[in-house]
mmCIF file of C-alpha atoms in Angstrom:
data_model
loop_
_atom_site.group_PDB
_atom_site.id
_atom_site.type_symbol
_atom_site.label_atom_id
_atom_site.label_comp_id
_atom_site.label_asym_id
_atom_site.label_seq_id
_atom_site.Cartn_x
_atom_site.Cartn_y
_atom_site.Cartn_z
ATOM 1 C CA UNK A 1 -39.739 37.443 -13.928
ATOM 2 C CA UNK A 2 -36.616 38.144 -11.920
ATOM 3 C CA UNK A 3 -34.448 35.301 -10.615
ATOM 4 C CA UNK A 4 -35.552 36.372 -6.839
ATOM 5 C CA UNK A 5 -39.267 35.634 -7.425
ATOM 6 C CA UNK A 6 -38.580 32.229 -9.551
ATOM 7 C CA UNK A 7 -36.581 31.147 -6.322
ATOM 8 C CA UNK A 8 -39.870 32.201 -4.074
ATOM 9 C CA UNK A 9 -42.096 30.099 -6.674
ATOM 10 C CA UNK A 10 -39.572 27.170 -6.239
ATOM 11 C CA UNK A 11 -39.683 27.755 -2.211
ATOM 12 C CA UNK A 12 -43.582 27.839 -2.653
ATOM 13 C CA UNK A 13 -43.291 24.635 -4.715
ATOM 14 C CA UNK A 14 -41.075 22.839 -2.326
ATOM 15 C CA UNK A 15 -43.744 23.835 0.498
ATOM 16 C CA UNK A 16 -46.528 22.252 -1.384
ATOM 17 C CA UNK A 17 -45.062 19.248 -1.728
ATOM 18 C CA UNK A 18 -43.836 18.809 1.431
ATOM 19 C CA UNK A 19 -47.534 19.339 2.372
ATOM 20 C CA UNK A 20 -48.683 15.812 0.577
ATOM 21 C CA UNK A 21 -45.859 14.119 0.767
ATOM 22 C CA UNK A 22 -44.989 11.014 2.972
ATOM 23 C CA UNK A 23 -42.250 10.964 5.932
ATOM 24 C CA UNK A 24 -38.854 10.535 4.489
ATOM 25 C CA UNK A 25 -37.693 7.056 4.238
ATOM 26 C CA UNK A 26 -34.184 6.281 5.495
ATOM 27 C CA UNK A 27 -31.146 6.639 2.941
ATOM 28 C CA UNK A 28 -30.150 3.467 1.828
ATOM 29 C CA UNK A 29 -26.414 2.324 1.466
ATOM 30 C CA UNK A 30 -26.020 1.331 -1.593
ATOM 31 C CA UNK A 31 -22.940 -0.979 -0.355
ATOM 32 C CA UNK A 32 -25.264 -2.819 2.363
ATOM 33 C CA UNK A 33 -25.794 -5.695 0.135
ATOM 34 C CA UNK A 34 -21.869 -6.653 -0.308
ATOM 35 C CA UNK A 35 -21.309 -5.382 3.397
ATOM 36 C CA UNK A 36 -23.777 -7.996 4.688
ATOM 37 C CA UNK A 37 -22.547 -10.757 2.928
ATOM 38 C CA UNK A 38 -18.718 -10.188 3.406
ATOM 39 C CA UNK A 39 -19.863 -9.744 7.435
ATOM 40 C CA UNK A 40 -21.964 -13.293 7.266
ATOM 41 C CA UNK A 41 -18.567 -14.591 5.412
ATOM 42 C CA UNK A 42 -16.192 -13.200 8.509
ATOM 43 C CA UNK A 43 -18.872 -14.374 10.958
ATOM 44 C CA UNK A 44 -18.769 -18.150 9.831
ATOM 45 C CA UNK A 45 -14.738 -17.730 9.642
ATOM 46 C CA UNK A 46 -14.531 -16.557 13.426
ATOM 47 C CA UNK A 47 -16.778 -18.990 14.875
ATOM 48 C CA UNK A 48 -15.318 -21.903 12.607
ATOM 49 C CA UNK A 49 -11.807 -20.495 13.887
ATOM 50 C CA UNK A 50 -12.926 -20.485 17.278
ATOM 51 C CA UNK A 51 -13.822 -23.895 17.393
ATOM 52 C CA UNK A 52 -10.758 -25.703 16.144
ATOM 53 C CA UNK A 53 -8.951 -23.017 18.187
ATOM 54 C CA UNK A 54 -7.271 -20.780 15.413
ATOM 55 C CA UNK A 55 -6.856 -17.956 17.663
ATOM 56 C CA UNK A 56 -4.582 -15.860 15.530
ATOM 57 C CA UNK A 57 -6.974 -15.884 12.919
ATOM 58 C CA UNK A 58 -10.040 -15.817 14.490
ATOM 59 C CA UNK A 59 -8.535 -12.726 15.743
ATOM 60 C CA UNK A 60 -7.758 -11.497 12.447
ATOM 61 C CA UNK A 61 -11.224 -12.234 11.125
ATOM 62 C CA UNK A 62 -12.921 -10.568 14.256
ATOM 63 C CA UNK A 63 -10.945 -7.103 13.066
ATOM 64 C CA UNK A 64 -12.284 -7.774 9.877
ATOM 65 C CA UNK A 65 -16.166 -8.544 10.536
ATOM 66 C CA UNK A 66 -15.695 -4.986 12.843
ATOM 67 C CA UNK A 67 -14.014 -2.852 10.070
ATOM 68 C CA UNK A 68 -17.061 -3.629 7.740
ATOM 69 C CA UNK A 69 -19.543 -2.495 10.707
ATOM 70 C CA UNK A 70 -20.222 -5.762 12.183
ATOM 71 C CA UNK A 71 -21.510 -6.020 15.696
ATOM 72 C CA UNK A 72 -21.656 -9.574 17.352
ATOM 73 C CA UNK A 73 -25.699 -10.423 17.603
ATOM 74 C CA UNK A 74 -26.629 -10.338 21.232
ATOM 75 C CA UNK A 75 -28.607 -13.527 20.517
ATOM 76 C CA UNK A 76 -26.312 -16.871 19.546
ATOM 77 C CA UNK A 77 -26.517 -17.207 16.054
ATOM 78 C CA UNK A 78 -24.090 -20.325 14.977
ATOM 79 C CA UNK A 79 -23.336 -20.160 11.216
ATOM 80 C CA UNK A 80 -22.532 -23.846 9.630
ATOM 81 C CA UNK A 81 -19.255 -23.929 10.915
ATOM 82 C CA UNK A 82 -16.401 -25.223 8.487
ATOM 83 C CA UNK A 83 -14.093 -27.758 9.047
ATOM 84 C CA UNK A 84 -10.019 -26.891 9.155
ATOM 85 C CA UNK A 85 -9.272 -27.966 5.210
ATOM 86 C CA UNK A 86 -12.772 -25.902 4.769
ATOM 87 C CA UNK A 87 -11.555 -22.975 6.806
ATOM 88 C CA UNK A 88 -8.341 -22.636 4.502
ATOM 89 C CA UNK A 89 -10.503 -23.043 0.968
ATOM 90 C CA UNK A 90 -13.158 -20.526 2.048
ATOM 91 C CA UNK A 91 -10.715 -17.880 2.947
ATOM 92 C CA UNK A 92 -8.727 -18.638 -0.768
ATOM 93 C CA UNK A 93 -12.264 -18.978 -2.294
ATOM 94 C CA UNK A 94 -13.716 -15.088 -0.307
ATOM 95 C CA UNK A 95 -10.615 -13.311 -1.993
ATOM 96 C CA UNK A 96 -12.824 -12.770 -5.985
ATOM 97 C CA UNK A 97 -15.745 -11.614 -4.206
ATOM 98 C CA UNK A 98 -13.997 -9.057 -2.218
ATOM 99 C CA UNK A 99 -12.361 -7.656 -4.415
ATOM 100 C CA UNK A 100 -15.021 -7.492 -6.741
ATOM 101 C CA UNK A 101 -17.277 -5.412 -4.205
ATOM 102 C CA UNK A 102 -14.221 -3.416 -3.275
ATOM 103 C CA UNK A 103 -13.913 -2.529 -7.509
ATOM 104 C CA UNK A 104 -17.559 -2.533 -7.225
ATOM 105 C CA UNK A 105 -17.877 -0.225 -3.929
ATOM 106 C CA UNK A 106 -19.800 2.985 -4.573
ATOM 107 C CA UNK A 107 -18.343 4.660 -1.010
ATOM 108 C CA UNK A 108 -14.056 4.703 -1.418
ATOM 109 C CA UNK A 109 -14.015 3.956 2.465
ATOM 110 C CA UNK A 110 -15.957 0.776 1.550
ATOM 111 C CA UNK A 111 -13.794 0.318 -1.310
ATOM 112 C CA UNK A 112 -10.540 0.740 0.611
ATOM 113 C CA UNK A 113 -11.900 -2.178 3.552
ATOM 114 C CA UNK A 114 -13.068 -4.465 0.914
ATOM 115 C CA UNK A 115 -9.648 -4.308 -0.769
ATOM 116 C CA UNK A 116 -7.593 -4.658 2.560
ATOM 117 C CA UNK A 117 -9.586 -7.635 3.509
ATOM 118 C CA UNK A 118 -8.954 -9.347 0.499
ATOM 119 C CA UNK A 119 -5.326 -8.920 0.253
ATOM 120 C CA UNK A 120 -5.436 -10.315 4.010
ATOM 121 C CA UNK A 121 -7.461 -13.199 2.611
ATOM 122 C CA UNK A 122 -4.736 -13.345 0.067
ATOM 123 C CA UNK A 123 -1.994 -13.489 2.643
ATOM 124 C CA UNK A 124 -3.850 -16.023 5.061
ATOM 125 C CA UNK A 125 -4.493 -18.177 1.893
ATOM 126 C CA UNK A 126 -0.983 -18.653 1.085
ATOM 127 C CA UNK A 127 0.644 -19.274 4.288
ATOM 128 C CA UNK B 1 -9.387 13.547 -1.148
ATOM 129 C CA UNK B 2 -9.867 13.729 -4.943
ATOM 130 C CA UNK B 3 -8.569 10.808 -7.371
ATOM 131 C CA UNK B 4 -6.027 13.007 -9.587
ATOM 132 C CA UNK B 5 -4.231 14.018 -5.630
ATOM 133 C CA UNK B 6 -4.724 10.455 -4.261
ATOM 134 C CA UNK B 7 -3.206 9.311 -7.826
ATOM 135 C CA UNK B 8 0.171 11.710 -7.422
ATOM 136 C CA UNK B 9 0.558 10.590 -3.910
ATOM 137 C CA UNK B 10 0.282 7.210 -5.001
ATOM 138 C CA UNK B 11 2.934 7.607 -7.820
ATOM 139 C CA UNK B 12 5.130 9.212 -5.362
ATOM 140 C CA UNK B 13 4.885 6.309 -3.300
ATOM 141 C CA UNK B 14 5.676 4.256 -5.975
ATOM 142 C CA UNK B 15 8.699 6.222 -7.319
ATOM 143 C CA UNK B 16 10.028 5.832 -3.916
ATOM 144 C CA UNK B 17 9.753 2.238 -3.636
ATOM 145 C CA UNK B 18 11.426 1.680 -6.898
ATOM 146 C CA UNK B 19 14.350 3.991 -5.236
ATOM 147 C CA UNK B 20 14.325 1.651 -2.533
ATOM 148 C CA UNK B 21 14.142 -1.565 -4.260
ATOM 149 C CA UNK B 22 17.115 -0.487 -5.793
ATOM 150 C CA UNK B 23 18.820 0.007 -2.384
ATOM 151 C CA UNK B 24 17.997 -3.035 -1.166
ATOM 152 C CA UNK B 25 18.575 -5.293 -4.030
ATOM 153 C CA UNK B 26 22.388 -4.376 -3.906
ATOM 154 C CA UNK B 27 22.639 -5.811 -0.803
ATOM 155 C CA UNK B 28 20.893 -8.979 -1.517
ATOM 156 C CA UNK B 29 21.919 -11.884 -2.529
ATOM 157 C CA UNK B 30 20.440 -15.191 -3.865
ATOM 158 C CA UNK B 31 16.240 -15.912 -3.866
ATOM 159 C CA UNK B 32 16.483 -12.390 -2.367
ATOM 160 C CA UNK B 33 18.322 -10.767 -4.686
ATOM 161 C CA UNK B 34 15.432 -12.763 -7.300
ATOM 162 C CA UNK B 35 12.799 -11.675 -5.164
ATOM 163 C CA UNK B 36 14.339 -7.528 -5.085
ATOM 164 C CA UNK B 37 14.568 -7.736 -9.007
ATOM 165 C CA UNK B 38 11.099 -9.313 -9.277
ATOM 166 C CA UNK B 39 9.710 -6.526 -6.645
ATOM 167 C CA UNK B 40 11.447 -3.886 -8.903
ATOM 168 C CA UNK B 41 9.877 -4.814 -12.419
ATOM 169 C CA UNK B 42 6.487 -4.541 -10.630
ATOM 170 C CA UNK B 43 6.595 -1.512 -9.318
ATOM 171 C CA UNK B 44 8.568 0.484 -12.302
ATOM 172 C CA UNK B 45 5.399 -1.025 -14.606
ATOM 173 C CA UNK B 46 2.773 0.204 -11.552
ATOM 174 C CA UNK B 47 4.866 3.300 -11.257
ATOM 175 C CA UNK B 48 4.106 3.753 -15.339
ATOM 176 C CA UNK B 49 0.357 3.238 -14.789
ATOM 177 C CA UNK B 50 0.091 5.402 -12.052
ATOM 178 C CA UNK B 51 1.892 8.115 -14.002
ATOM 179 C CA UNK B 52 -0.290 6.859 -17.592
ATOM 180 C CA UNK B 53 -3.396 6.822 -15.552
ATOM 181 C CA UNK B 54 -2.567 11.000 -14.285
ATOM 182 C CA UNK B 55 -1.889 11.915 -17.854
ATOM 183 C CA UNK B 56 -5.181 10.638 -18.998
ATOM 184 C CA UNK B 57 -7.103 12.152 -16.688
ATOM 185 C CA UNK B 58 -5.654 15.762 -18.712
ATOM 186 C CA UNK B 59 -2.439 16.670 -15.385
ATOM 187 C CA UNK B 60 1.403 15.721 -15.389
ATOM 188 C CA UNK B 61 2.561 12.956 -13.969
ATOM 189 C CA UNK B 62 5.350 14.634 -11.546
ATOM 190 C CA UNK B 63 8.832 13.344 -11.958
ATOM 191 C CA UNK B 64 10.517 11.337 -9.414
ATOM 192 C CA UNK B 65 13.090 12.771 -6.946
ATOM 193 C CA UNK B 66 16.926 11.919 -7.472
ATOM 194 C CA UNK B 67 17.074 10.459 -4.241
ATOM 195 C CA UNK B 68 15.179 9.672 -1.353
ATOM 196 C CA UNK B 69 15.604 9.698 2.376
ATOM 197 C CA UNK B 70 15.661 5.849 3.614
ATOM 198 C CA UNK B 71 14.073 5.492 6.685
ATOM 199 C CA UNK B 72 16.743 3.594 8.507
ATOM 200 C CA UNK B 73 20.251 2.943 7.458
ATOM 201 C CA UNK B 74 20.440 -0.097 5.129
ATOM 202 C CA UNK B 75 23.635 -1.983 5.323
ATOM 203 C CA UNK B 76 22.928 -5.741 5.113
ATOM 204 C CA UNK B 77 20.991 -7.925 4.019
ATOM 205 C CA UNK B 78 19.127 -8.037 6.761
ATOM 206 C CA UNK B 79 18.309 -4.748 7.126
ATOM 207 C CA UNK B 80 17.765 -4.926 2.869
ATOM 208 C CA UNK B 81 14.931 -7.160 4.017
ATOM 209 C CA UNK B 82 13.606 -4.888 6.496
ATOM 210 C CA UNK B 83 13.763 -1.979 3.746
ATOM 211 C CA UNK B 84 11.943 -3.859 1.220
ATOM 212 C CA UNK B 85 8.657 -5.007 3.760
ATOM 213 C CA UNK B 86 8.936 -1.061 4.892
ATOM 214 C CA UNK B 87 8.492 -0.544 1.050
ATOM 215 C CA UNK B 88 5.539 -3.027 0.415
ATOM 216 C CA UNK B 89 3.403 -1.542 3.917
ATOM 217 C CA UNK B 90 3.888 2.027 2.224
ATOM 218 C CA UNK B 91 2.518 0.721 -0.914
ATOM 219 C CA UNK B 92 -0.237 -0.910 0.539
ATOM 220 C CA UNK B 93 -1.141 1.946 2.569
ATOM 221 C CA UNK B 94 -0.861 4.282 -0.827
ATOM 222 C CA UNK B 95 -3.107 2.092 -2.097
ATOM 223 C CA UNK B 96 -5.581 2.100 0.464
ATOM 224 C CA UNK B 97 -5.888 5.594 -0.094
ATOM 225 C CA UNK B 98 -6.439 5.532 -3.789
ATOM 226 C CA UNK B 99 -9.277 3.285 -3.411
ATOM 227 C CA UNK B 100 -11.099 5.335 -0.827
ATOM 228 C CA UNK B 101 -10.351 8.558 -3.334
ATOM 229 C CA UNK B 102 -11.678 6.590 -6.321
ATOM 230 C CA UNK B 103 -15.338 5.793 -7.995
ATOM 231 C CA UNK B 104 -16.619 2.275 -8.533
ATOM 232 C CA UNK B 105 -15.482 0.579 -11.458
ATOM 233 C CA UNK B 106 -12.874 3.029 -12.280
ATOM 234 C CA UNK B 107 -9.742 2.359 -13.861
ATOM 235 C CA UNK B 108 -7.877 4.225 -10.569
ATOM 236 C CA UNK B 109 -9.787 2.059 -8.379
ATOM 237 C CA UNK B 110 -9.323 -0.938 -10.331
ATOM 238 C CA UNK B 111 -5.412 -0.514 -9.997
ATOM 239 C CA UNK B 112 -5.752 0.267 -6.553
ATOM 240 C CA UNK B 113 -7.599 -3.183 -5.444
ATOM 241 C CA UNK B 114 -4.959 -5.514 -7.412
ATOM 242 C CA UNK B 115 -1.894 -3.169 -6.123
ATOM 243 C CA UNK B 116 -3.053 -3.462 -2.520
ATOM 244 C CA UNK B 117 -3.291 -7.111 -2.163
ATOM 245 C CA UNK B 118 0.065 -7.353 -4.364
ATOM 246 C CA UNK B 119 1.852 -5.174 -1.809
ATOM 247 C CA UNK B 120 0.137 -7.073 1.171
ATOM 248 C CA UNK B 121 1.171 -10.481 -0.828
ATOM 249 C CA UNK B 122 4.974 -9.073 -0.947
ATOM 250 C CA UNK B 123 5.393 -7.428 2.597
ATOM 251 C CA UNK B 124 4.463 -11.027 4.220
ATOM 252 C CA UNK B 125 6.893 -12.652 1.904
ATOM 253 C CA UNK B 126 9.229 -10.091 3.580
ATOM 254 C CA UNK B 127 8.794 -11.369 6.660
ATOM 255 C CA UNK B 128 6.299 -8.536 7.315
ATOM 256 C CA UNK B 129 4.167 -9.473 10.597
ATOM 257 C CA UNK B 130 0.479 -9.287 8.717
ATOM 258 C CA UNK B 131 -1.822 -6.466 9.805
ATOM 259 C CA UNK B 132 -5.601 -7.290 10.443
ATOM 260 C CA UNK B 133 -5.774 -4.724 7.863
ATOM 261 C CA UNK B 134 -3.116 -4.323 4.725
ATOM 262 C CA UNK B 135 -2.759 -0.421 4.235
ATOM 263 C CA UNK B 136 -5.110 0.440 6.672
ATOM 264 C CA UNK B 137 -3.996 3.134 9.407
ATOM 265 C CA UNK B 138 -2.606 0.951 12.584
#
């Protein structure tokens, strides 16, 4: 059997399965998990910075919850906010987890924002 | 970009900065000076793993130049300060790019995570005004 006709039995074969099959389902991101939980993490900061009035850094956290895809809910959701000690702590305490998802990261542009996050974390921590 | 480019760009960077650091520690003095020697050790042993981590992946790690261009003229300490944050935000910015050229739990992108929150870390104690994101285009 010549490689030509294989390729028309494995066109055939594609055809027949598309016949049966069922509507293709979305491709999943396989970094959605981490994304959505450093985004809830940035969320809580900006709104906790926003109401003791740490401007600079709610700033700073805004960039961040928009680099990992974030978009503000059009609906008010208010996250427990943290207090100012709490606000300092959770930033120190985010800094493992992101860079573990940004080791972790199966896209390298996912990889590259978790990293740059942390090391802001890291920054904001020690000042 | 592939990881065995993103890794030569990254030990160019770094072969720079250990140029530079040299520069700039001459015309420091004190907890500076400390800092610039500190700085240096750091980046000769990241330099090494860059250039350990080409070799292992079967390429040559390319030799550094005999001298670079600095981007401004350095002639104080002041300006040794500037030099040295100018060094960190290009390290942090190679950095950047070896983790986007890298797979998950590599050892490429495992360097790249610690080495961009090091030079992020370093630029602010620089006096560095902090980006929203470290190595990240601005």
């Amino acid at each position: 059997m010549s490689r030509r006709s294989l390729l028309g039995l494995a066109a055939l074969g594609l055809a027949a399965c598309k016949k049966g099959s069922s509507p293709p389902t979305p491709r999943v991101d396989p970094d959605a998990t981490a994304l959505a939980a450093a985004r809830d993490g940035e969320l809580t900061l900006i709104r906790s910075c926003e109401a003791v009035g740490f401007t600079a850094d709610q700033n700073i956290h805004t960039a961040h919850f928009k680099a990992l895809g974030g978009v503000f809910p059009s609906a008010p959701v208010m996250p427990k906010l943290l207090q100012t000690d709490e606000i300092q702590s959770a930033v120190r305490g985010s800094v493992a987890s992101l860079r573990g998802a940004a080791v972790a990261a199966i896209d390298g542009d996912h990889a590259a924002r978790f990293a740059s996050i942390a090391a802001s974390h890291e920054v904001m921590a020690g000042e | 970009m592939s990881e065995l480019v993103a890794l030569k760009q990254a030990l160019a960077t770094e072969q720079a900065v250990v140029y530079g650091y040299g520069v700039a520690g001459a015309h420091l003095r004190g907890a500076d000076r400390k800092l610039a020697a500190s700085r240096l050790v750091t980046h000769q042993n990241l330099r090494d793993q860059l250039a350990a981590q080409i070799t292992a992946l079967g390429a040559v790690a390319p030799a550094a130049l005999p001298a670079y261009q600095l981007p401004f003229p350095v002639t104080d300490a002041a300006t040794a300060r500037q030099l040295a944050a100018h060094l960190e935000d290009g390290a942090a910015g190679a950095a950047w790019d070896l983790a986007a050229a890298t797979a998950a739990r590599s050892t490429s992108r495992d360097i790249a995570v610690g080495w961009l929150s090091d030079a992020a870390v370093a630029a602010s104690r620089w006096g560095a005004a902090l980006p929203a994101l470290p190595g990240g285009a601005s």
